[in-house]
Tab-separated table of C-alpha atoms in Angstrom:
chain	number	residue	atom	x	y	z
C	1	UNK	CA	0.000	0.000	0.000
C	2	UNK	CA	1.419	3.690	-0.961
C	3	UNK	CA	2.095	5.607	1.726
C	4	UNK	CA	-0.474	8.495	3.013
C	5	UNK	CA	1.824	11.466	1.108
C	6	UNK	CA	1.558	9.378	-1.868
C	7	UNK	CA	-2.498	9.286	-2.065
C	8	UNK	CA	-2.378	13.040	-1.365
C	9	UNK	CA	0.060	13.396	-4.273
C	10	UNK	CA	-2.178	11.368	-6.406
C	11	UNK	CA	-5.172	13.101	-5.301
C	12	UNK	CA	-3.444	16.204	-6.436
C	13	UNK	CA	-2.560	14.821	-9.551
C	14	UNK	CA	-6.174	14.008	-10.646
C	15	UNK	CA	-7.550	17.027	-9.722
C	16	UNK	CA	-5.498	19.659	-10.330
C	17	UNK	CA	-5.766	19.691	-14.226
C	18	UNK	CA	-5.411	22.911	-14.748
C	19	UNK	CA	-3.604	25.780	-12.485
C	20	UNK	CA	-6.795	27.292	-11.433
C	21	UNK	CA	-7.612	23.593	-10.537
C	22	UNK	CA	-4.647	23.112	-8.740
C	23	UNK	CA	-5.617	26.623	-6.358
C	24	UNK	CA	-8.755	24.770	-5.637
C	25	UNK	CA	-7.629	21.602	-4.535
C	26	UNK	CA	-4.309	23.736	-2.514
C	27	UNK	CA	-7.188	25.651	-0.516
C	28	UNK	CA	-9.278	23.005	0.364
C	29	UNK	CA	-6.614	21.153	1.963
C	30	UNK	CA	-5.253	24.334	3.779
C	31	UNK	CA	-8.609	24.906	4.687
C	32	UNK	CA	-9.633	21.624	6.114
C	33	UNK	CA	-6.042	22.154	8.360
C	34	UNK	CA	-6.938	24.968	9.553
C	35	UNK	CA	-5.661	28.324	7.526
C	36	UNK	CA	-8.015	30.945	7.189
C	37	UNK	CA	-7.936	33.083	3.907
C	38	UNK	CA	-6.893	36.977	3.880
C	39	UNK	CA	-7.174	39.667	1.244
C	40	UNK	CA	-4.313	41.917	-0.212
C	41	UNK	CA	-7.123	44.374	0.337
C	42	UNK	CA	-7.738	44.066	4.068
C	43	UNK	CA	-6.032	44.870	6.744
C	44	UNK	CA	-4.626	41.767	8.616
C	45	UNK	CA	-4.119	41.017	12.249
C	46	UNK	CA	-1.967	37.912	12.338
C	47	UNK	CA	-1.726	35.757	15.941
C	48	UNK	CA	1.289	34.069	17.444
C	49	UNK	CA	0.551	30.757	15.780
C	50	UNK	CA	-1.911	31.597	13.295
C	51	UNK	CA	-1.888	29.860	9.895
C	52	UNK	CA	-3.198	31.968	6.370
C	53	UNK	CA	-3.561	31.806	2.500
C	54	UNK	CA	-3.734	34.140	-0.110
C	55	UNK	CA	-4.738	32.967	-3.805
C	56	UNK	CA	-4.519	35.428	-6.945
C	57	UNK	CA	-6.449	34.016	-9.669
C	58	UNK	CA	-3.831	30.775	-10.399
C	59	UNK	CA	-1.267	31.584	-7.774
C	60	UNK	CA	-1.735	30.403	-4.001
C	61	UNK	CA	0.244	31.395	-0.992
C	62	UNK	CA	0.020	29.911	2.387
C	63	UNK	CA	2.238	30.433	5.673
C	64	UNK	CA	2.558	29.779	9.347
C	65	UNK	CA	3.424	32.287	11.951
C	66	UNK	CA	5.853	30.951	14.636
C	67	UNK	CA	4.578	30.868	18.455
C	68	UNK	CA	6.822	33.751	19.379
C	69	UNK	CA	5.462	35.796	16.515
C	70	UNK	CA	6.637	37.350	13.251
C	71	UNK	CA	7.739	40.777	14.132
C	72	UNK	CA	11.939	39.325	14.377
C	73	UNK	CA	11.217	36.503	12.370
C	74	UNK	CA	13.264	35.446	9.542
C	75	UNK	CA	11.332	33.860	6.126
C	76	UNK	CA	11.596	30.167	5.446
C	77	UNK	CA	10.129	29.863	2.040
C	78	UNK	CA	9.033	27.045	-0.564
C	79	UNK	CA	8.188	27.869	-4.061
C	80	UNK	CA	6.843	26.220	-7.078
C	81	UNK	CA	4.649	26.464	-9.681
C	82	UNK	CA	1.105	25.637	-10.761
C	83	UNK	CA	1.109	25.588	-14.389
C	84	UNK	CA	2.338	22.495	-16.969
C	85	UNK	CA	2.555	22.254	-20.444
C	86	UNK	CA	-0.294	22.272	-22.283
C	87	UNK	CA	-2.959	23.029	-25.017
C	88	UNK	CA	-5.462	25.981	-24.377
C	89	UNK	CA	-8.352	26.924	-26.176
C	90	UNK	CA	-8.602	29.809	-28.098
C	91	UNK	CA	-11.823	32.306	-28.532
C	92	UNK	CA	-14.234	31.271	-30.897
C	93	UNK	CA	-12.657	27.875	-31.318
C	94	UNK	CA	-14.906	26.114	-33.646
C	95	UNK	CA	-13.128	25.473	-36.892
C	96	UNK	CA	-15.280	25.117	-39.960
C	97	UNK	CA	-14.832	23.088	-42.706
C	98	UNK	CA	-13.732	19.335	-42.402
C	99	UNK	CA	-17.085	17.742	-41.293
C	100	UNK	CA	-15.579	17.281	-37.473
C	101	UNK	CA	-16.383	19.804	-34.564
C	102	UNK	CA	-12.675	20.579	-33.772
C	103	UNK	CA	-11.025	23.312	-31.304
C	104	UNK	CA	-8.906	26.383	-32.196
C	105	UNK	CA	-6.131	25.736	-29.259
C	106	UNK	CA	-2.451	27.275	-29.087
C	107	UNK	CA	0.151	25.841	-27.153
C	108	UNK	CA	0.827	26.607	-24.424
C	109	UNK	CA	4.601	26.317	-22.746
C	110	UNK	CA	6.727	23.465	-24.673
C	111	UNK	CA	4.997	20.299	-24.428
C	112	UNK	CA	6.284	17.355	-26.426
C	113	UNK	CA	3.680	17.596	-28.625
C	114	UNK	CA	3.362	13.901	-30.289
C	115	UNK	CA	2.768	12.299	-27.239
C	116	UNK	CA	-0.837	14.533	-26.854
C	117	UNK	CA	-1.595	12.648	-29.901
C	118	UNK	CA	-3.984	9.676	-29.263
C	119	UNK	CA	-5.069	10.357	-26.234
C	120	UNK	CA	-8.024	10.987	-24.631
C	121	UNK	CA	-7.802	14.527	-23.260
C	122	UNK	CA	-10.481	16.406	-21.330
C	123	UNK	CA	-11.079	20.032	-21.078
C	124	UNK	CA	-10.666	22.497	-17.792
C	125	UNK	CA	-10.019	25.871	-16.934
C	126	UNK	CA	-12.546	28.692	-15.499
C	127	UNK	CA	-14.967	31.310	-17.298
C	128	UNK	CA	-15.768	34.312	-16.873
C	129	UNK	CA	-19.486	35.218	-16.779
C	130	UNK	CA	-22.029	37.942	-16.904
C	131	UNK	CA	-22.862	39.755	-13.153
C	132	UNK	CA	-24.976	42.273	-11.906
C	133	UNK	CA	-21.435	44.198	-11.141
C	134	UNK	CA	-19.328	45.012	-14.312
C	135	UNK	CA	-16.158	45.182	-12.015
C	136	UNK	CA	-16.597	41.886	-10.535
C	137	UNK	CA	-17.824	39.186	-13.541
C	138	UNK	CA	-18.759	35.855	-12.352
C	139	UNK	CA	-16.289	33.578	-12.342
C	140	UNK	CA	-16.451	29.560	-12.372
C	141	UNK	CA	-14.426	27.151	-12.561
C	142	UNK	CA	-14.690	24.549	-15.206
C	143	UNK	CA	-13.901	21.051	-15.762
C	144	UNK	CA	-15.868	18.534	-18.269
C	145	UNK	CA	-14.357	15.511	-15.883
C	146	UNK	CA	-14.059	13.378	-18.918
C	147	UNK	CA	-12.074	12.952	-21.550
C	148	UNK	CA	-14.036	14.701	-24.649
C	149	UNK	CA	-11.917	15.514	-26.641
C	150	UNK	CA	-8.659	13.988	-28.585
C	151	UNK	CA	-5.947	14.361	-31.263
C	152	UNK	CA	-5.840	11.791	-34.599
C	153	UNK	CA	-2.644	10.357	-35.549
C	154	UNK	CA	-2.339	10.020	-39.081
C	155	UNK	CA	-2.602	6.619	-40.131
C	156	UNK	CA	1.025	5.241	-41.282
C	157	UNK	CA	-0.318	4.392	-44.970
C	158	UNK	CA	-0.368	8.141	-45.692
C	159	UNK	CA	2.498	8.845	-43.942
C	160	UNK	CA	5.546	6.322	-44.666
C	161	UNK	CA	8.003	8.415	-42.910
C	162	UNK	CA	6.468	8.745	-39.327
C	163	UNK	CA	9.205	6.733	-37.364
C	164	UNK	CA	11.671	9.439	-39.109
C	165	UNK	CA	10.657	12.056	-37.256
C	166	UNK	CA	7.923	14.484	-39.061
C	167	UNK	CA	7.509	17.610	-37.968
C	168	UNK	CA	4.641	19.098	-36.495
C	169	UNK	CA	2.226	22.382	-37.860
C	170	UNK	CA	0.946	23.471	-34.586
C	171	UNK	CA	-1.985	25.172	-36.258
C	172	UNK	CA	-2.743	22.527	-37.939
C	173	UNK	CA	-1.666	19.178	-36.704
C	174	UNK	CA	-2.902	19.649	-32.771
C	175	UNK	CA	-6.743	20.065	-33.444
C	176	UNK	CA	-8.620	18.420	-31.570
C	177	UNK	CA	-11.703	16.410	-32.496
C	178	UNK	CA	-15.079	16.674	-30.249
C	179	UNK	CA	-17.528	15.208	-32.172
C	180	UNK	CA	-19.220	15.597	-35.476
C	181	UNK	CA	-21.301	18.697	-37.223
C	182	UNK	CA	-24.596	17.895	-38.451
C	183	UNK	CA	-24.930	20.474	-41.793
C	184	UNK	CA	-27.786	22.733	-39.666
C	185	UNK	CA	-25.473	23.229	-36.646
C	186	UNK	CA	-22.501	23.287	-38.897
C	187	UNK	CA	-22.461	27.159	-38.452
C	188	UNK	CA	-23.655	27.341	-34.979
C	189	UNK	CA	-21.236	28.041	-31.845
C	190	UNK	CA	-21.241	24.483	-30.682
C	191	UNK	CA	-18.680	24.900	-28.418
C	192	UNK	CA	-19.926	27.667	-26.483
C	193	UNK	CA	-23.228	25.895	-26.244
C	194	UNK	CA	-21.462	22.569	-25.237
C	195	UNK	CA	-19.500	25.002	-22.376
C	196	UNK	CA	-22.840	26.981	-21.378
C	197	UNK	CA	-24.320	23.307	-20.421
C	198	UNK	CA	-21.201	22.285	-18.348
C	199	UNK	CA	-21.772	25.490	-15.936
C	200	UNK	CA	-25.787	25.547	-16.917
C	201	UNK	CA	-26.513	29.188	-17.917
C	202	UNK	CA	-26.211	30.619	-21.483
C	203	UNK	CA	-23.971	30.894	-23.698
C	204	UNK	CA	-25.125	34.892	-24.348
C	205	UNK	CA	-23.852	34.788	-20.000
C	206	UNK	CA	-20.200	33.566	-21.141
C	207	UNK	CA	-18.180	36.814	-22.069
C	208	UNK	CA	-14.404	34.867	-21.722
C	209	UNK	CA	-12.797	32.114	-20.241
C	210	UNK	CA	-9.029	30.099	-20.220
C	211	UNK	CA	-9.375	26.812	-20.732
C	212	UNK	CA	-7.032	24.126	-21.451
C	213	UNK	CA	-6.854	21.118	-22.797
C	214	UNK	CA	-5.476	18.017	-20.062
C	215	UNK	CA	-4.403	14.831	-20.490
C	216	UNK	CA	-7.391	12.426	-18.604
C	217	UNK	CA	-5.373	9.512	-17.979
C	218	UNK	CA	-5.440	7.897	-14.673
C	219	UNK	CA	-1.662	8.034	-12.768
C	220	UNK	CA	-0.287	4.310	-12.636
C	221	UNK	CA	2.643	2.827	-10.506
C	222	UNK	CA	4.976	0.977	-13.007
C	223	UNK	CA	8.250	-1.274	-12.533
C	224	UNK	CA	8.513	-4.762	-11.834
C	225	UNK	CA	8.665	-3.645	-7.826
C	226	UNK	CA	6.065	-0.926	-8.613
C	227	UNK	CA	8.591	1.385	-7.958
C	228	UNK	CA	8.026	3.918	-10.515
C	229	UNK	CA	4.928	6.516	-10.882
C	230	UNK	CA	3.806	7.620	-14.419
C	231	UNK	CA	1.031	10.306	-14.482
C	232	UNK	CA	-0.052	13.746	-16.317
C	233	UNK	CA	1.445	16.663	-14.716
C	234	UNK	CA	4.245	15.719	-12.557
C	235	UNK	CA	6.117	18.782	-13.253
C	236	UNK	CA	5.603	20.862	-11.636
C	237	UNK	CA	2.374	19.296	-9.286
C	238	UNK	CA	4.802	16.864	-7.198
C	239	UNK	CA	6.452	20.175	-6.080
C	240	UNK	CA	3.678	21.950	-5.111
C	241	UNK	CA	1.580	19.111	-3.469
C	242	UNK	CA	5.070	18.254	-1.243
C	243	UNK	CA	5.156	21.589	-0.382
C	244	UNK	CA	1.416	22.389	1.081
C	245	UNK	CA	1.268	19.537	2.424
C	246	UNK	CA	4.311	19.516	4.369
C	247	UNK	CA	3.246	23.119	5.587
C	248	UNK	CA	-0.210	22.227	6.073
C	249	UNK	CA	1.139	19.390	8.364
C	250	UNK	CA	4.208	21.044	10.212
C	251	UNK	CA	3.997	21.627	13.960
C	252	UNK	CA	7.333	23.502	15.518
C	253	UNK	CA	8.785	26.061	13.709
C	254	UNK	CA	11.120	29.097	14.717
C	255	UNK	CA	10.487	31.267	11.614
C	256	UNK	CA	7.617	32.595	9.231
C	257	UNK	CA	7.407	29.311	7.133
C	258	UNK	CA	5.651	29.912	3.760
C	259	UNK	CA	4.580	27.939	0.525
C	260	UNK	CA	4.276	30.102	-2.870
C	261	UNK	CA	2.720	28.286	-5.536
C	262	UNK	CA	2.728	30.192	-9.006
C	263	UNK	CA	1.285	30.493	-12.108
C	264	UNK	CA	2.741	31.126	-15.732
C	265	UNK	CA	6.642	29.845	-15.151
C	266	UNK	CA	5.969	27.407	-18.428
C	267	UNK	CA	6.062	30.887	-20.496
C	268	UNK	CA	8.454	32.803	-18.978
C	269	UNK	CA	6.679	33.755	-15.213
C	270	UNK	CA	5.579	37.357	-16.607
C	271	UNK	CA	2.211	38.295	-15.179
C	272	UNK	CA	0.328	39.715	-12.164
C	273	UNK	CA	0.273	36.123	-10.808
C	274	UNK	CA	4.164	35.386	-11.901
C	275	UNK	CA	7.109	34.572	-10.153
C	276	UNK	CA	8.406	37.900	-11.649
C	277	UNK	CA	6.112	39.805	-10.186
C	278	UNK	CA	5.834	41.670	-6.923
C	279	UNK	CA	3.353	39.699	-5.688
C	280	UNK	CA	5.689	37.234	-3.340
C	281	UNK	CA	7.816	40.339	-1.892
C	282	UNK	CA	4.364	42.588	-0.699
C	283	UNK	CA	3.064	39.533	0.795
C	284	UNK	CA	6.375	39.248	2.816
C	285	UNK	CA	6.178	42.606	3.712
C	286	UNK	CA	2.538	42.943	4.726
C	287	UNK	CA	3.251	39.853	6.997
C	288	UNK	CA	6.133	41.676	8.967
C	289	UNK	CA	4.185	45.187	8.820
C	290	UNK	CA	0.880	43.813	10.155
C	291	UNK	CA	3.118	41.725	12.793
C	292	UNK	CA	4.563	45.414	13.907
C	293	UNK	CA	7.556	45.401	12.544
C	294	UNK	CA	8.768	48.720	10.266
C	295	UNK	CA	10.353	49.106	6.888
C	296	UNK	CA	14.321	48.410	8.412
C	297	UNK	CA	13.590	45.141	10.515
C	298	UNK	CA	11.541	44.284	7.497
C	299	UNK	CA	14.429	44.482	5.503
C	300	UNK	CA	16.683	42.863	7.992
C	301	UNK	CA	14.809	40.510	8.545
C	302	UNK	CA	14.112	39.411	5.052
C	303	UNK	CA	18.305	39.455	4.259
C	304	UNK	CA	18.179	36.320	6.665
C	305	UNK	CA	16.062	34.534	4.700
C	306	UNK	CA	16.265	31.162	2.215
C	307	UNK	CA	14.251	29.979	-0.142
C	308	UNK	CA	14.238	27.260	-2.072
C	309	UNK	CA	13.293	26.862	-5.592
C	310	UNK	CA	11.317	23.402	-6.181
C	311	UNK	CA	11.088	22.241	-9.964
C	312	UNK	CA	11.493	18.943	-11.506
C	313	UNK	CA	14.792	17.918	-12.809
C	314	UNK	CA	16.455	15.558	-15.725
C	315	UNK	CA	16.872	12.079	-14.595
C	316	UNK	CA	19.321	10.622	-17.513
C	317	UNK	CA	17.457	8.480	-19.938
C	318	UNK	CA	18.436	4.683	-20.558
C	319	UNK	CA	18.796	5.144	-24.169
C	320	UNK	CA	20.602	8.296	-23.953
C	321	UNK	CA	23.065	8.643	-21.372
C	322	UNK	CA	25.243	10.702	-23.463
C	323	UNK	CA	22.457	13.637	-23.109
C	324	UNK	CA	23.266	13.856	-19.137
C	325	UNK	CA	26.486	14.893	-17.785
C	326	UNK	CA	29.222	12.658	-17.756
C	327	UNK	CA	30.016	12.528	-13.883
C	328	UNK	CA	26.539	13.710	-12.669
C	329	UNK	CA	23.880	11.453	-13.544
C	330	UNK	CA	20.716	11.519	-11.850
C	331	UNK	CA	18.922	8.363	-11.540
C	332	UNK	CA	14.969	7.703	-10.329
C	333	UNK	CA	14.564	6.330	-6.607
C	334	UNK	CA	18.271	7.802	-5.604
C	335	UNK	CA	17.057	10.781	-4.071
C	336	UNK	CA	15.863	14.278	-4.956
C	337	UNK	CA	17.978	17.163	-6.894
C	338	UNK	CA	19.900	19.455	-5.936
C	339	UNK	CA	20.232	21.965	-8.830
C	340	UNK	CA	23.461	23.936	-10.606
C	341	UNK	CA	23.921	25.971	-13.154
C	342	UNK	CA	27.047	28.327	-14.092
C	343	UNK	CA	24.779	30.085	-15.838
C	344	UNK	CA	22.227	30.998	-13.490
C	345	UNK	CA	19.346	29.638	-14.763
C	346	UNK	CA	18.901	27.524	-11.481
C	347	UNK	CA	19.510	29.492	-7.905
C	348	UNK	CA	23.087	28.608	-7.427
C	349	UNK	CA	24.822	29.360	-4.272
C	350	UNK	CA	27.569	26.976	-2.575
C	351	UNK	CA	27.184	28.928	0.742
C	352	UNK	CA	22.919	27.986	0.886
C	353	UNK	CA	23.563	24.649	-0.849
C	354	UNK	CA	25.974	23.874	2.019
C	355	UNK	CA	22.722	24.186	4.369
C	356	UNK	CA	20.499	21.885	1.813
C	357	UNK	CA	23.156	19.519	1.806
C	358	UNK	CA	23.351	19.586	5.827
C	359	UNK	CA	19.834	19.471	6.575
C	360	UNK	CA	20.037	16.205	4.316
C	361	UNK	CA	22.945	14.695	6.337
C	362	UNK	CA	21.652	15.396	9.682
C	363	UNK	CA	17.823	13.811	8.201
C	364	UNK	CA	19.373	11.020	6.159
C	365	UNK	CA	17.599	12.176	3.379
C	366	UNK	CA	19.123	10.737	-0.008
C	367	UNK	CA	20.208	13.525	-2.544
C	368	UNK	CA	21.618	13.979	-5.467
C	369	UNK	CA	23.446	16.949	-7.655
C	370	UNK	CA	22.418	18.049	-10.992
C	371	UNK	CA	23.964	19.436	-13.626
C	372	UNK	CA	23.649	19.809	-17.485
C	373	UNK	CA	26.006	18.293	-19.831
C	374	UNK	CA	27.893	21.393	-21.411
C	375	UNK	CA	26.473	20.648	-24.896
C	376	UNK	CA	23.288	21.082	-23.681
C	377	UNK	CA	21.334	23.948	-22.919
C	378	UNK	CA	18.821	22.979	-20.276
C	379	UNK	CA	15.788	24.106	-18.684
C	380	UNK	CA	15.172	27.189	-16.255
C	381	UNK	CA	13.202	27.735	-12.822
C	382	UNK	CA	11.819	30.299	-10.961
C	383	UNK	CA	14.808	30.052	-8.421
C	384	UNK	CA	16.645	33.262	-10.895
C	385	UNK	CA	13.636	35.205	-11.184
C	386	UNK	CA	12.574	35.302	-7.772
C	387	UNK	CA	16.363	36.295	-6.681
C	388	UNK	CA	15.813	39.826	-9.096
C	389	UNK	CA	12.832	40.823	-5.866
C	390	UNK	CA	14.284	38.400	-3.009
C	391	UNK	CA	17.979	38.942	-3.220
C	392	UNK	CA	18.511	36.236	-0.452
C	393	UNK	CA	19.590	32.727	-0.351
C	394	UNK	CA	17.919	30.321	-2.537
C	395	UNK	CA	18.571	26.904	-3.676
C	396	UNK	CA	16.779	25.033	-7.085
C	397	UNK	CA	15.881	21.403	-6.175
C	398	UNK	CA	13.406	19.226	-7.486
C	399	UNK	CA	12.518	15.329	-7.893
C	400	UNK	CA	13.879	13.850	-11.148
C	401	UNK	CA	12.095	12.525	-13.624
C	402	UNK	CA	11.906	11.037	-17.243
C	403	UNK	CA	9.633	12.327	-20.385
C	404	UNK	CA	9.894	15.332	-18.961
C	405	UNK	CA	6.745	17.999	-20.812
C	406	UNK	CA	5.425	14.838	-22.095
C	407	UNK	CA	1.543	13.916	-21.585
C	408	UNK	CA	2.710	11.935	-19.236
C	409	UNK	CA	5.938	11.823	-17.145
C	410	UNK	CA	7.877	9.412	-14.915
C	411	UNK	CA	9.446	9.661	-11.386
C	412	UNK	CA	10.725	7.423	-8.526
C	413	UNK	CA	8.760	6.844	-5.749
C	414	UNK	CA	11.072	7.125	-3.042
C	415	UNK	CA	12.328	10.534	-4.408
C	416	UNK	CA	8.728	11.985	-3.403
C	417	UNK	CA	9.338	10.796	0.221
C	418	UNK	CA	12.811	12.478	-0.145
C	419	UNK	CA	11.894	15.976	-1.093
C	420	UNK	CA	8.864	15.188	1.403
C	421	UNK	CA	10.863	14.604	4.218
C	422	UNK	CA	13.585	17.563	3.560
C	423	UNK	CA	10.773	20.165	3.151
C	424	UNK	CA	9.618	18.989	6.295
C	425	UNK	CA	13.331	19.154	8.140
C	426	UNK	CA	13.988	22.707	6.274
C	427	UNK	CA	10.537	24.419	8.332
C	428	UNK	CA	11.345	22.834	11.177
C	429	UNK	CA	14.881	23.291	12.128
């Protein structure tokens, strides 16, 4: 039997299928242990103790408050990201012509795009409906919870070369198929109509929404010892659901421990909601000013800080070792990453990697380091982005994994329990 972190990771898993999804499920947990939700627009009188969340749209922030109080404490902080690769579904969508009801979509982030082929996808997101106040619309979440939708291979008779490697029109090729048109609704807005049933008002109430397109397959253990977990949306959801949950679940601490969970890294982390935004920094700072703290301790309190970046990293593949580095390879079940990059595009420190690496040796918590092979370029984090508006320590770790931005993606089970357990030690101590 899986262990209990493991069903909430799976839980996660199923429902969060898309980032707004994702905020849902985060709250209801936090929720249901106790954290009461607060406003950027209210004024906020934290206790000793007390435990809070914030959510913006698709971003969710929760944190603790240590018994003696946050006006001298230092920030322990955990950040990830909501958002995976995906398809999302354009306005006015239906696209005439081929005898099939198919969706408009555009990609979104860099999925491996093949292996959404075939599949049976479903469809998820929010909308954004008529209200009685213009500055506050309606807005609903969305999900069909079934797969409706999916994307035709063509067959190999009229396409010889497949196993060559053919490349892939993105307007084109990724269409996917609903259902058929009859010729009198041929013209008609059937998606809008099929959408206006799922939330059961009209479509003339639906003025926007962002909806994406999800994989609907079930997560499955794999490996002759089951020791392997294959599943839609491991990167970046195994970083976020380690990190709530350990919060959620933490008892001592001695500083302000926090969990930021955000939208939009897959394209570059550039919005309201963003890990380049401001959003992370004035929630530190209304936390120490509502605690009674001014603008200097603020400040010196936040230059003691750590965070620590979580992302999934590059497990080397069986068939093509010579893509990982050649004295750093990562395998599944050997422990979770710790991340470097020369270049920057991971938090790299030796000083706050120093305290990873000891909270691991003290814990006996497996690790391993990380590195890209210097042919290769790699991917990025929000570890650099968030250093430009938290110039503290910070540290880019993650669980490794295989088919990375596939539909589906692979990781070691005991790697979970290892980025479980050192979230857990870096609160706490």
């Amino acid at each position: 039997m899986p262990e209990i972190k493991e069903e909430q990771l799976l839980h996660f898993l199923k429902r969060g299928v898309s980032p707004f999804h994702v905020v849902e499920t985060g709250k209801k947990e936090l929720e249901r242990q106790g954290f009461c939700r607060l406003s950027m627009q209210d004024a906020w009188k934290l206790k000793a103790g007390g435990k809070y969340y914030i959510d913006k749209a698709s971003s969710l922030f929760a944190f603790r408050i240590p018994q003696k109080g946050a006006k001298e404490a230092a920030f322990r902080i955990i950040a990830s990201h909501a958002d995976s690769p995906s398809l999302r579904i354009k306005c006015h969508p239906e696209v005439p012509g081929s005898g099939y009801a198919q969706l408009n979509v555009e990609v979104y982030g860099s999925p491996i795009l093949n292996t959404w082929m075939d599949r049976p996808l479903g469809i998820a997101g929010r909308a954004a409906l008529k209200s009685e106040d213009i500055f506050h619309p309606d807005m609903r979440l969305v999900d069909y919870q079934r797969p409706v939708v999916t994307i035709p291979n063509l067959a190999s008779h009229f396409n010889r070369k497949v196993n060559e490697g053919v490349a892939i029109d993105r307007q084109k090729d990724m269409l996917p198929t609903a259902t058929m048109l009859q010729s009198q609704n041929s013209g008609k807005r059937w998606f809008l109509e099929s959408l206006a049933k799922e939330l059961s008002v009209t479509a003339e109430d639906i003025l926007d929404y962002e909806l994406f397109v999800y994989c609907a397959e079930e997560p499955a253990y794999l490996g002759l010892e089951e020791e392997f977990l294959s599943a839609p949306r491991l990167d970046n959801l195994v970083s976020v659901a380690a990190s709530l949950f350990t919060l959620a679940g933490q008892d001592d601490h001695s500083e302000i421990t926090a969990a930021a969970c955000f939208d939009h890294e897959e394209i570059g982390s550039s919005s309201k909601q963003g890990a380049a935004s401001f959003l992370l920094r004035d929630i530190l700072k209304k936390i120490k000013l509502s605690s009674g703290a001014d603008e200097n301790r603020f400040l010196a309190d936040l230059y003691k800080s750590i965070y620590i970046s979580a992302d999934g990293a590059h497990a080397a593949h069986p068939n093509k070792m010579e893509k990982s580095d050649p004295t750093n390879k990562v395998l599944l079940n050997q422990g979770f990453c710790i991340k470097e990059a020369s270049s920057q595009t991971y938090a790299t420190d030796s000083e706050a990697i120093a305290v990873v690496e000891q909270i691991c040796r003290n814990g006996n918590i497996p690790y391993q380091k990380f590195v890209n092979h210097s042919n290769e370029r790699g991917g990025s984090t929000i570890g650099a982005i968030l250093s430009r508006a938290l110039p503290v320590w910070g540290v880019d770790v993650g669980v490794p994994m295989l088919a990375m931005h596939s539909s589906r993606e692979m990781m070691g089970r005991k790697d979970y329990d290892a980025l479980s357990r050192f979230f857990a030690d870096f609160y706490r101590l």
